[in-house]
Short mmCIF file of C-alpha atoms and ligand atoms in Angstrom, two decimals:
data_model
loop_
_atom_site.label_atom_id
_atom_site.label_comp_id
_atom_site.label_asym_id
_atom_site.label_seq_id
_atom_site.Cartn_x
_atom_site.Cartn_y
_atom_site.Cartn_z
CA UNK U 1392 1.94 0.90 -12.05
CA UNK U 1393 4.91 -1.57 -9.91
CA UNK U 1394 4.83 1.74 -7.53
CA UNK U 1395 0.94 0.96 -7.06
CA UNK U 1396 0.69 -2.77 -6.89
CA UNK U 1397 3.88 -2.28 -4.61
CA UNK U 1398 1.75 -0.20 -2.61
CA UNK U 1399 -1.05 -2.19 -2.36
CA UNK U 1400 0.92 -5.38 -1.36
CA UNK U 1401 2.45 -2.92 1.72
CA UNK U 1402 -1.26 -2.29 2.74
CA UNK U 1403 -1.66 -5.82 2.22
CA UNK U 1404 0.79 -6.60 3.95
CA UNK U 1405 0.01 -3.78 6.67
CA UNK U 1406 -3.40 -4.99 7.10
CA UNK U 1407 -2.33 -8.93 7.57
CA UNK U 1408 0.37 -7.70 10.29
CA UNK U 1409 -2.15 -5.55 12.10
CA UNK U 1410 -4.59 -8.60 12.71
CA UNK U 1411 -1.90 -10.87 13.55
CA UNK U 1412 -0.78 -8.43 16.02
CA UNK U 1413 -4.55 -7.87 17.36
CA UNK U 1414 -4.81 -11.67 17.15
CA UNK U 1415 -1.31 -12.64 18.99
CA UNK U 1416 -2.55 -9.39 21.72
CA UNK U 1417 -5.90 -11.33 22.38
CA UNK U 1418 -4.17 -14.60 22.80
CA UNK U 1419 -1.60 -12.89 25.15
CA UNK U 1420 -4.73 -11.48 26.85
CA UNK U 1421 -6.55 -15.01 27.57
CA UNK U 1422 -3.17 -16.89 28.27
CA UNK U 1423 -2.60 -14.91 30.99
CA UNK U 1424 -6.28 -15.36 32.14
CA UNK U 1425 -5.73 -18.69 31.82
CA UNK U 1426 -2.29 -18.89 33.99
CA UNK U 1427 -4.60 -16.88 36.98
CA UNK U 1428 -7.73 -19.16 36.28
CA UNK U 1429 -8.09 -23.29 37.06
CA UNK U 1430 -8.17 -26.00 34.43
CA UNK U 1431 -7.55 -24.28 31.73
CA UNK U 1432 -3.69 -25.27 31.28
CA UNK U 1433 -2.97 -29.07 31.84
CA UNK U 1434 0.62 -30.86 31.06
CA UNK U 1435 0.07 -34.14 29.18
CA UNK U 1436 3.01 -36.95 28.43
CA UNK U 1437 4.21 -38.56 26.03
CA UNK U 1438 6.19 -41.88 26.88
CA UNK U 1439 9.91 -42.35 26.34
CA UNK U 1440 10.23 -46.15 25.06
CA UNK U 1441 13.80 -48.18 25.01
CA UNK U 1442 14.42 -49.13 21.60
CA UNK U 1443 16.16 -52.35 22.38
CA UNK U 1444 13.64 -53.43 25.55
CA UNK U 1445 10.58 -51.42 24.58
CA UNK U 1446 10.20 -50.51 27.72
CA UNK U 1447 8.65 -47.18 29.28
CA UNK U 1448 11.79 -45.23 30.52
CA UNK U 1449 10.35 -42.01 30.98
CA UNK U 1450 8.05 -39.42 29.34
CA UNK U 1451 8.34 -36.02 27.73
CA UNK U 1452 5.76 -33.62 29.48
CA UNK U 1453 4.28 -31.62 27.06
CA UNK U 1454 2.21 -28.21 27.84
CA UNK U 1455 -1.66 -28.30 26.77
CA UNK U 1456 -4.22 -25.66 26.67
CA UNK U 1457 -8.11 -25.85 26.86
CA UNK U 1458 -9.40 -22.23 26.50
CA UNK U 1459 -13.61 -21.93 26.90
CA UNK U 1460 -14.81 -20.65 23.71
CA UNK U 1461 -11.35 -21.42 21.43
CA UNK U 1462 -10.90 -25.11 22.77
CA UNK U 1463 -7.75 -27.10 22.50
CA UNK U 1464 -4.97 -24.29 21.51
CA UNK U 1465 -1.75 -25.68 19.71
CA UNK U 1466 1.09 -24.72 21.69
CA UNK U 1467 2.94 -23.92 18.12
CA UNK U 1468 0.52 -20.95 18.52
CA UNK U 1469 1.06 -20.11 22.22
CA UNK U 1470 4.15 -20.58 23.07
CA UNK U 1471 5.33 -18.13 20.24
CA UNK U 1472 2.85 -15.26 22.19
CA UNK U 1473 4.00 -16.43 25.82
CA UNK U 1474 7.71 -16.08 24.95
CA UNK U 1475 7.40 -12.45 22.78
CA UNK U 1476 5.02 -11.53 26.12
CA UNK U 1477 7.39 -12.59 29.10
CA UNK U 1478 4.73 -14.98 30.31
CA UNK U 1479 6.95 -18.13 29.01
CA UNK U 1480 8.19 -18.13 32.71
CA UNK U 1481 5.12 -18.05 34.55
CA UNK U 1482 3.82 -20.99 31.93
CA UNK U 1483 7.43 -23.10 32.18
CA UNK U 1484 7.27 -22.74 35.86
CA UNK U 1485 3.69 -24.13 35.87
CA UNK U 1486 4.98 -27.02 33.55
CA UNK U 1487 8.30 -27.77 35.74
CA UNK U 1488 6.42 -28.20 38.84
CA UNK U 1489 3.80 -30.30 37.39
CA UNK U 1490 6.14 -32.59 35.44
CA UNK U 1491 8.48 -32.68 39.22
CA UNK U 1492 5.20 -33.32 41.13
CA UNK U 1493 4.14 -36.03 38.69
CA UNK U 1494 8.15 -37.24 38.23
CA UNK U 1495 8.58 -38.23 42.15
CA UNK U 1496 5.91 -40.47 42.40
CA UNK U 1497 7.37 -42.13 39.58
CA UNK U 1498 11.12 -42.56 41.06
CA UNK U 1499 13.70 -43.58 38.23
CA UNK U 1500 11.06 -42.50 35.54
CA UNK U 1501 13.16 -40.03 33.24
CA UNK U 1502 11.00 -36.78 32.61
CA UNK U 1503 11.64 -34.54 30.12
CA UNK U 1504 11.03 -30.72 29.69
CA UNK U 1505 11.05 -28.28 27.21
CA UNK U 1506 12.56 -25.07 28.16
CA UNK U 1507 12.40 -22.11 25.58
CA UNK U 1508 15.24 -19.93 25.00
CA UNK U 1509 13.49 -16.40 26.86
CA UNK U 1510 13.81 -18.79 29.94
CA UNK U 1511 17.37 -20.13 29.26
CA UNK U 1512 18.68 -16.60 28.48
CA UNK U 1513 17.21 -15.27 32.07
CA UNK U 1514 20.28 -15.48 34.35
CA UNK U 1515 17.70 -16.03 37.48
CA UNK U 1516 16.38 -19.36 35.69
CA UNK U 1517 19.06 -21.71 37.06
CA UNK U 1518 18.49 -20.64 40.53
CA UNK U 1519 14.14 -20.88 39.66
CA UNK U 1520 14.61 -24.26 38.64
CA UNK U 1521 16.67 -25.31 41.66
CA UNK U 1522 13.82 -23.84 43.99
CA UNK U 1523 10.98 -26.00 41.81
CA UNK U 1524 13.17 -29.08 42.64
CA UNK U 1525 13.49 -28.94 46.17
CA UNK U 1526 9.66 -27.50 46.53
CA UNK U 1527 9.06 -30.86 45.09
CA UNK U 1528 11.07 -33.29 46.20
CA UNK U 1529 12.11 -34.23 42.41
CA UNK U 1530 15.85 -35.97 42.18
CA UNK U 1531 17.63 -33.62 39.50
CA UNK U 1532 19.11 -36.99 37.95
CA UNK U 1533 15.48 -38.10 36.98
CA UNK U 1534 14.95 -34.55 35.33
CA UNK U 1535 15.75 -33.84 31.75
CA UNK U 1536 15.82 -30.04 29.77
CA UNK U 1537 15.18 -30.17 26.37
CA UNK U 1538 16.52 -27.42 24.70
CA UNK U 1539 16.46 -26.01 20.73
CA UNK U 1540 19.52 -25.02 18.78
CA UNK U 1541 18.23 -21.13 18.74
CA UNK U 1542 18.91 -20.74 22.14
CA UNK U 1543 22.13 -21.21 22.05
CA UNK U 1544 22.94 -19.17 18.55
CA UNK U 1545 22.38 -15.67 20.87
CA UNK U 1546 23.33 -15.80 24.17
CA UNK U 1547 26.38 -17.83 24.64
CA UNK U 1548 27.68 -17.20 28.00
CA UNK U 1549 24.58 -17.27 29.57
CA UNK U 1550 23.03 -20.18 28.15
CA UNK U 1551 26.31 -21.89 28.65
CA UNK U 1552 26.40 -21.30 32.73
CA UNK U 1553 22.87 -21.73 33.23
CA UNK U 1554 23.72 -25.42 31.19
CA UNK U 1555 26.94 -26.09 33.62
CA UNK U 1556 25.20 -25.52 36.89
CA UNK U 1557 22.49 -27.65 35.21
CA UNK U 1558 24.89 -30.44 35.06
CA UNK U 1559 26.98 -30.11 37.78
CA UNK U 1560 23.46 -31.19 39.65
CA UNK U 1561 23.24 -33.81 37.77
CA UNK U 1562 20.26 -32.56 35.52
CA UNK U 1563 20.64 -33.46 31.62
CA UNK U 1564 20.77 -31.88 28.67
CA UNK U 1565 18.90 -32.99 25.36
CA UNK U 1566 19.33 -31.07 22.29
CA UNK U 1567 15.68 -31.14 20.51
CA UNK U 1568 15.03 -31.18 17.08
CA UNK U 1569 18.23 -32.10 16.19
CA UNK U 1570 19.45 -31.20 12.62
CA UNK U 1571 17.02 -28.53 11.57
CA UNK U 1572 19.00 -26.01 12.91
CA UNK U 1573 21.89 -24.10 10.83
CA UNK U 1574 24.99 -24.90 12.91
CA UNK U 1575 23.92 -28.04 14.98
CA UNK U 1576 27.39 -30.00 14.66
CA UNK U 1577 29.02 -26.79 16.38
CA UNK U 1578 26.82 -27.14 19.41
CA UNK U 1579 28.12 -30.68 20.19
CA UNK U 1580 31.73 -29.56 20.81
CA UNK U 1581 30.46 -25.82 22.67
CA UNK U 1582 27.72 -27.22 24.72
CA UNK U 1583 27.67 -29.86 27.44
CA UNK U 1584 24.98 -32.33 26.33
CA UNK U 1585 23.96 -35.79 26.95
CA UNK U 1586 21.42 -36.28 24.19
CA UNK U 1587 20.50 -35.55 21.02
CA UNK U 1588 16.71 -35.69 19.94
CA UNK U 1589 16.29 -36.40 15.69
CA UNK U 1590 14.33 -34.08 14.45
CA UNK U 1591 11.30 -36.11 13.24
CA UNK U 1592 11.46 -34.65 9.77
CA UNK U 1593 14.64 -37.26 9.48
CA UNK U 1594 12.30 -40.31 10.88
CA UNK U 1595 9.33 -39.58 8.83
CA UNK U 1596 11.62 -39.52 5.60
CA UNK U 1597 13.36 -42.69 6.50
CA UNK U 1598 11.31 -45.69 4.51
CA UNK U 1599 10.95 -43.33 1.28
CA UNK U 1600 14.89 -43.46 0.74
CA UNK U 1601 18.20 -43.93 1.76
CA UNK U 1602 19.12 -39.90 2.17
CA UNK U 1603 17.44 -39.95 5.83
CA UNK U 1604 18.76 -43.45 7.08
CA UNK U 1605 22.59 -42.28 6.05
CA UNK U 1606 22.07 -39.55 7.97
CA UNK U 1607 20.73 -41.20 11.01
CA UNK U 1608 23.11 -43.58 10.76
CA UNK U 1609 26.10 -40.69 10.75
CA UNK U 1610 24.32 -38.62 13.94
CA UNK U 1611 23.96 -41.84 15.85
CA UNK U 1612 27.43 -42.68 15.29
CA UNK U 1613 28.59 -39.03 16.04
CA UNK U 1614 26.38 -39.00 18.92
CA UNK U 1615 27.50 -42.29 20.35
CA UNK U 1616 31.10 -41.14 19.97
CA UNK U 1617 31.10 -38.39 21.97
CA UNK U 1618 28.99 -40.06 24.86
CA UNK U 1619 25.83 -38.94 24.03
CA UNK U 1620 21.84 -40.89 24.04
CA UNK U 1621 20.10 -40.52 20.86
CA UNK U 1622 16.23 -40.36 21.21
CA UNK U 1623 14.17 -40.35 17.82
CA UNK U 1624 10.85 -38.18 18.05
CA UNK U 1625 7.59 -38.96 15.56
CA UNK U 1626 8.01 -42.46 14.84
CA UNK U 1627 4.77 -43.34 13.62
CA UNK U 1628 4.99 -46.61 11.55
CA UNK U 1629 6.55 -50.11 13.15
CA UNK U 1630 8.81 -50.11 10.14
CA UNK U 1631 10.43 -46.65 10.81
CA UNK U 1632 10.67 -48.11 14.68
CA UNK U 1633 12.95 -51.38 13.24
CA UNK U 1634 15.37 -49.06 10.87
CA UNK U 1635 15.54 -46.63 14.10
CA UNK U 1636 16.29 -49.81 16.35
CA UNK U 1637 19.00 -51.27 13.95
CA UNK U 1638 20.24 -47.82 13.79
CA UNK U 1639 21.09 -47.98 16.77
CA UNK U 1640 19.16 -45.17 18.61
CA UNK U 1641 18.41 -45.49 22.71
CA UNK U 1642 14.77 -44.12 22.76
CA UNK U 1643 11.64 -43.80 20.31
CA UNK U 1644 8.85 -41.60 21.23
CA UNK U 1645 6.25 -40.80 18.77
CA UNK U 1646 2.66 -41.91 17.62
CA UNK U 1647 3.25 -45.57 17.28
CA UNK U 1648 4.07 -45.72 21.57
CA UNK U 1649 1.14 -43.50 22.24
CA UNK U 1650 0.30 -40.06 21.82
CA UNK U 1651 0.71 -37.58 24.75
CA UNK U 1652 -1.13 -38.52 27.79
CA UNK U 1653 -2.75 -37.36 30.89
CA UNK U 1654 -1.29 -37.70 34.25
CA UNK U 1655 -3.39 -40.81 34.74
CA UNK U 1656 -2.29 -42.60 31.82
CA UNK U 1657 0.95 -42.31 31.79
CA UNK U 1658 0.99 -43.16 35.65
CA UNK U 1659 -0.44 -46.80 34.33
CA UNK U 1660 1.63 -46.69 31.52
CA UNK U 1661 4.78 -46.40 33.82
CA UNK U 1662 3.20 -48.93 36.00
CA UNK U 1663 2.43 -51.43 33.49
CA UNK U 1664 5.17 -51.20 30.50
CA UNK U 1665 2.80 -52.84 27.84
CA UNK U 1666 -0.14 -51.18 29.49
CA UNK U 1667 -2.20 -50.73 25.62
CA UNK U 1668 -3.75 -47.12 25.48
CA UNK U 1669 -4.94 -45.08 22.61
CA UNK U 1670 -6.21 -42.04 24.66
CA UNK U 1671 -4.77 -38.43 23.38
CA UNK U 1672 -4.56 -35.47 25.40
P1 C2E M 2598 8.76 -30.85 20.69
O1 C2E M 2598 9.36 -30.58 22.02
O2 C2E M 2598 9.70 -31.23 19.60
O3 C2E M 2598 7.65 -31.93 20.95
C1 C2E M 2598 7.28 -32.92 20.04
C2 C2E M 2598 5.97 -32.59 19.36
O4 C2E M 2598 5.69 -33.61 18.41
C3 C2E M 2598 4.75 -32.54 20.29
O5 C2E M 2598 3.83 -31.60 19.75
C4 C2E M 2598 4.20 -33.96 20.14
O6 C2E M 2598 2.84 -34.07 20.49
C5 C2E M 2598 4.44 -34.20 18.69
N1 C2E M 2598 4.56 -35.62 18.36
C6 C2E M 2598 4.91 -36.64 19.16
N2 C2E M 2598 4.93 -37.82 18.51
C7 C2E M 2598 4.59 -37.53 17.23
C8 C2E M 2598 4.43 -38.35 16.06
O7 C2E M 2598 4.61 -39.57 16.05
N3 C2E M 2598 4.08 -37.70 14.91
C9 C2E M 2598 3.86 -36.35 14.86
N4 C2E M 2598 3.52 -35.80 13.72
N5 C2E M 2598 4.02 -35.56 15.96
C10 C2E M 2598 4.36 -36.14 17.14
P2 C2E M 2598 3.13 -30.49 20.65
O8 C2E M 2598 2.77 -31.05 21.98
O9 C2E M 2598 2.07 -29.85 19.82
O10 C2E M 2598 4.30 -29.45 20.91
C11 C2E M 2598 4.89 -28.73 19.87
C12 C2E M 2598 6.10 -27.99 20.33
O11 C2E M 2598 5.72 -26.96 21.28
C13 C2E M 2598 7.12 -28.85 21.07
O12 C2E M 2598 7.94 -29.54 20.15
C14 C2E M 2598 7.86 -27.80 21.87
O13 C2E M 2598 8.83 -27.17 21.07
C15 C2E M 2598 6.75 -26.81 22.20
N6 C2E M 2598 6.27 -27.10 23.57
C16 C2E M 2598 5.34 -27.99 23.99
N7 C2E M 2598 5.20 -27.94 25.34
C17 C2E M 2598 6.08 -27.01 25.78
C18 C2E M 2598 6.43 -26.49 27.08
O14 C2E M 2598 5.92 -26.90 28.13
N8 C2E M 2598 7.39 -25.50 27.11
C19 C2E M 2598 7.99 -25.03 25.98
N9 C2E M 2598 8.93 -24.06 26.10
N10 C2E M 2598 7.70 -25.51 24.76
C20 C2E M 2598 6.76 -26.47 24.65
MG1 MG M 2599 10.72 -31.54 23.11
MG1 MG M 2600 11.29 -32.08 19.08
MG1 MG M 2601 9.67 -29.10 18.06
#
């Protein structure tokens, strides 16, 4: 009888694997479509705000996707498909030279990326990157490469050399999502970094105890002592935005600034600091 109901959970199980795989194989399908087609993929931004001034220092550029019949597709559920699918380069090249086009018009303006670890661990991709910079006139010290802690765990030397020559240009380095990973506190002393992004799962915990504000207190400090920016992501309340500020941290990004933007907000935004939008893209 456990041999049957442990078969039937396999076929279960079979079944649910088999449409997820038919499902992820149709979205591969239309993604690429949609990297051949116009209009389809757009970057939007999200502004990077100076705790202590509040003003706009820059903006994280974040990858959004308008398919025909599906609509607006969460890039939690494509980016998964475009990295298993080796189209993850194809998209983060479209994203780089969007973000660098948009970026020099906006001189000084730091713009951040998100680079996935299929891209990182492709020994061409420093080399890519350099090519997307001078195609576009961007200056490397206004360009930022956020980068999660799984990258790192696999590919060491690569990851490592592609991070160097990063640096050495005068590109930085944020770690994203800081603390959710297993061995974060061993990155710091491997990897050469000049930021740490909290994880917003630290923010959104900090009015309902003290657990999360110890903690941000400790990464700041950790962070701060070994030369490094902290930036927290998904503040959402003012009162999470005061702790944050008295905590210490350089940047705040999240729902309370503005949600991610189109090229034409954030354009005013960067123009006019206090510039009041609501708009989501
Ligand atoms: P991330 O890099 O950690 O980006 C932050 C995510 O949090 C974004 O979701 C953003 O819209 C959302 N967010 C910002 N402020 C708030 C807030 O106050 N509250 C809440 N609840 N959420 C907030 P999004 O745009 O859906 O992106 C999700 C993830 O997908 C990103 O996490 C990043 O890992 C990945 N991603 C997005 N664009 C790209 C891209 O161009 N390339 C790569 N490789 N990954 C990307
Ligand atoms: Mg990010
Ligand atoms: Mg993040
Ligand atoms: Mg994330």
């Amino acid at each position: 009888e456990a041999k049957a109901a442990g078969r039937n959970r396999a076929v279960l199980y079979h079944d649910q694997m088999d449409q997820q795989l038919q499902t992820q194989h149709w979205i591969e399908g239309e993604l690429r479509k949609a990297l051949k087609a116009d209009g389809q993929l757009s970057v939007a931004y999200q502004p990077l705000v100076a705790a202590s001034s509040q003003q706009t220092v820059g903006a994280e550029a974040l990858v959004r996707w308008t398919h025909p019949t599906l609509g607006r597709v969460s890039p939690a559920r494509f980016i998964p498909v475009a990295e298993t699918s080796g189209l993850i380069e194809e998209l983060g090249t479209f994203v780089l030279r969007q973000a660098c086009k948009m970026g020099v018009r906006h001189q000084g303006k730091r713009i951040a990326v998100n680079i996935s670890p299929t891209q990182l661990r492709n020994p061409a991709f420093p080399q890519a990157l350099f090519s997307v910079l001078r195609e576009t006139g961007m200056s490397p010290e206004n360009l930022e490469l956020e980068i999660t802690e799984s990258i790192l765990l696999d590919d060491e030397k690569t990851a490592n050399s592609a991070l160097t020559a990063f640096r050495e240009k005068g590109i930085r380095i944020a770690l994203d999502d800081f603390g959710t990973g297993y061995s974060s506190l061993n990155y710091l002393k491997r990897y050469p970094v000049d930021r740490i992004k909290i994880d917003q799962s630290f923010v959104r915990q900090l009015n309902e105890g003290h657990a999360s504000v110890a903690i941000v207190q400790a990464l700041v400090s950790l962070a701060h002592a070994m030369n490094m920016d902290v930036t927290a992501e998904g503040v959402e309340t003012s009162e999470q935005a005061r702790i944050l500020t008295q905590l210490r941290c350089n940047t705040l990004q999240g729902y309370l600034f503005s949600h991610p933007i189109d090229e034409a907000e954030i354009s005013a935004w960067f123009a006019e600091p206090e510039y009041p939008t609501a708009a989501t893209a």
